[in-house]
mmCIF file of C-alpha atoms in Angstrom:
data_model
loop_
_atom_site.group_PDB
_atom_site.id
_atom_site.type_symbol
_atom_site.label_atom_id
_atom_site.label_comp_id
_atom_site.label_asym_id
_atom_site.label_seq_id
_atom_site.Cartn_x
_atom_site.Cartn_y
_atom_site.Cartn_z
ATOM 1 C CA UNK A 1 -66.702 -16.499 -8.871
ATOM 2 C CA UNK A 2 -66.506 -20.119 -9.984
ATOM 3 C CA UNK A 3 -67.572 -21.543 -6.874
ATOM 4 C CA UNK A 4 -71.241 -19.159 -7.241
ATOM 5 C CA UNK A 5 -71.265 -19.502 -10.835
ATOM 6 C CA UNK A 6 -74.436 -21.949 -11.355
ATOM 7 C CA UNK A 7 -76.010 -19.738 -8.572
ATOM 8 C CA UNK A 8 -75.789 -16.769 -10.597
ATOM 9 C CA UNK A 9 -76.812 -18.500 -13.827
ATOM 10 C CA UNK A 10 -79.930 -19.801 -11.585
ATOM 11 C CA UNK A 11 -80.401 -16.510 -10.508
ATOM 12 C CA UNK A 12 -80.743 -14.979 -13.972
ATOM 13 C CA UNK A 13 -82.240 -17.945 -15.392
ATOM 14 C CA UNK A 14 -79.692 -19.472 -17.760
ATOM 15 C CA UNK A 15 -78.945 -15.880 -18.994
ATOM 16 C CA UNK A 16 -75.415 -15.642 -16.887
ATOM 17 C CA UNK A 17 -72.721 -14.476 -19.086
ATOM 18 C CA UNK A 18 -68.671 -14.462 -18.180
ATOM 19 C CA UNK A 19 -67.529 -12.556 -20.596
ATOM 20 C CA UNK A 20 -66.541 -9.241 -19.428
ATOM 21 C CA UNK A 21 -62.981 -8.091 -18.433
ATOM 22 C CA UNK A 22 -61.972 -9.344 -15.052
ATOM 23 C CA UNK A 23 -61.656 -5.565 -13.543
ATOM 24 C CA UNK A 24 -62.947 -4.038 -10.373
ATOM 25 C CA UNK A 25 -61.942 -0.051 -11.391
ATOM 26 C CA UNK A 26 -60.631 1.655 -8.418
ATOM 27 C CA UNK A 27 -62.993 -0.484 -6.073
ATOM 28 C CA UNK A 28 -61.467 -1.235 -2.533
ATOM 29 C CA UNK A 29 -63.709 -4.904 -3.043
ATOM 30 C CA UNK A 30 -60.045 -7.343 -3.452
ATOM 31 C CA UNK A 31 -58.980 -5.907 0.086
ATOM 32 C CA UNK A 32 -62.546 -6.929 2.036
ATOM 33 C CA UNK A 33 -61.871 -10.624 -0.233
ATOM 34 C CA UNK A 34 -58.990 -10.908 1.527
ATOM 35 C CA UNK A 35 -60.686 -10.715 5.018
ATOM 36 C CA UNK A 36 -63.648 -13.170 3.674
ATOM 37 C CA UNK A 37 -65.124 -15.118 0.441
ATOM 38 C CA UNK A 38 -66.182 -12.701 -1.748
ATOM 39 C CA UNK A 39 -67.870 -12.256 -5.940
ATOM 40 C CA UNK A 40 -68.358 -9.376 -7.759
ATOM 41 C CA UNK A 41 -70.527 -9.307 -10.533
ATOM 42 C CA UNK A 42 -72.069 -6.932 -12.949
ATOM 43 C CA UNK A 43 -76.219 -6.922 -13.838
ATOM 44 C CA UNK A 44 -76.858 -5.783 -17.448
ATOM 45 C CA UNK A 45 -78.870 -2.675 -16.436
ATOM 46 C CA UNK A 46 -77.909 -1.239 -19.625
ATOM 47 C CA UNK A 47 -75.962 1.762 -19.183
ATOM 48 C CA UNK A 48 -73.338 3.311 -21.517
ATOM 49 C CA UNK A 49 -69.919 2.533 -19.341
ATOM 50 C CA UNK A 50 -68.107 5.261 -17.167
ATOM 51 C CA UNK A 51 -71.515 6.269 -16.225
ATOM 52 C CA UNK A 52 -72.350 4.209 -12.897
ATOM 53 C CA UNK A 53 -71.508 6.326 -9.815
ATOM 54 C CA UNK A 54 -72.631 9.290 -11.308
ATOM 55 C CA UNK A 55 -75.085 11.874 -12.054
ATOM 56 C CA UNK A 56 -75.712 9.809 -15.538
ATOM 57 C CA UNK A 57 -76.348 6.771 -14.190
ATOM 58 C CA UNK A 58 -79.615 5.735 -15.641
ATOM 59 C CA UNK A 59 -81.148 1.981 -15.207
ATOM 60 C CA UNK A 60 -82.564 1.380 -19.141
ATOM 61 C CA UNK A 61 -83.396 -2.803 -17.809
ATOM 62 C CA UNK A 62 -85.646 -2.288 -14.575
ATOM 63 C CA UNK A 63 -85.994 -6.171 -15.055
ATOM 64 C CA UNK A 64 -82.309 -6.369 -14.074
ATOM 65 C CA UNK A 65 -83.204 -5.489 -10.675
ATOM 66 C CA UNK A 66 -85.282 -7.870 -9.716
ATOM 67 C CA UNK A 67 -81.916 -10.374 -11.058
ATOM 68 C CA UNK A 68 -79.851 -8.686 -8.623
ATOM 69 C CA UNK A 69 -82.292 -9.169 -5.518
ATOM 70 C CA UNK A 70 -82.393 -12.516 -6.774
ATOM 71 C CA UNK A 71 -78.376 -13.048 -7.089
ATOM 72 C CA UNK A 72 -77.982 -11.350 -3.982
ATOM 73 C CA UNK A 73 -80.663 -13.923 -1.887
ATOM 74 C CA UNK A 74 -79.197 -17.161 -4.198
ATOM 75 C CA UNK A 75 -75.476 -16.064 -3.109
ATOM 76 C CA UNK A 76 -76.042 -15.926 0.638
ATOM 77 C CA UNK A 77 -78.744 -19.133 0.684
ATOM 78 C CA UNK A 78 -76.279 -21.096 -0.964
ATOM 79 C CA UNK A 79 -72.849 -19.888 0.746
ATOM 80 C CA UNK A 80 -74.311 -20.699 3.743
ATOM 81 C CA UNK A 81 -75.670 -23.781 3.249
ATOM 82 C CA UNK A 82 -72.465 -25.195 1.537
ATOM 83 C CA UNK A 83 -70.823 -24.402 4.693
ATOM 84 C CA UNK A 84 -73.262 -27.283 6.451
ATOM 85 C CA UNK A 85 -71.572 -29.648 4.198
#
């Protein structure tokens, strides 16, 4: 997460924030970062919590989206080209 921090603040133009608990639920996401480099972030879509892979799940922030395509892109461009250095 450091390492892609200033990505992700690029990505969401200054608007990053690291202040949620460091908690991944019952993902299975720790075991694939074992295999290879890994982050896992949250957008601010704006849902209440508990509600995200379910039949609640509403996106209130559309805008949030276009973050996340942006994060996503950012992450990848500049993974790979650190790996040039």
């Amino acid at each position: 997460t450091a390492r892609m921090a200033g990505t992700l603040k690029r990505a969401a133009a200054g608007k990053a924030r690291d202040d949620s608990d460091y908690i991944t639920g019952a993902e299975d996401f720790s075991y694939y970062q074992k295999e290879i480099p890994g982050v896992f972030y949250f957008l601010g879509i704006g849902f209440p919590k508990g509600v995200n892979h379910s039949p609640l799940f509403n996106v209130m922030d559309e805008g949030a989206m276009e973050v996340g395509v942006r994060a996503q892109a950012l992450t990848a461009l500049d993974y790979l080209a650190s790996l040039k250095r």
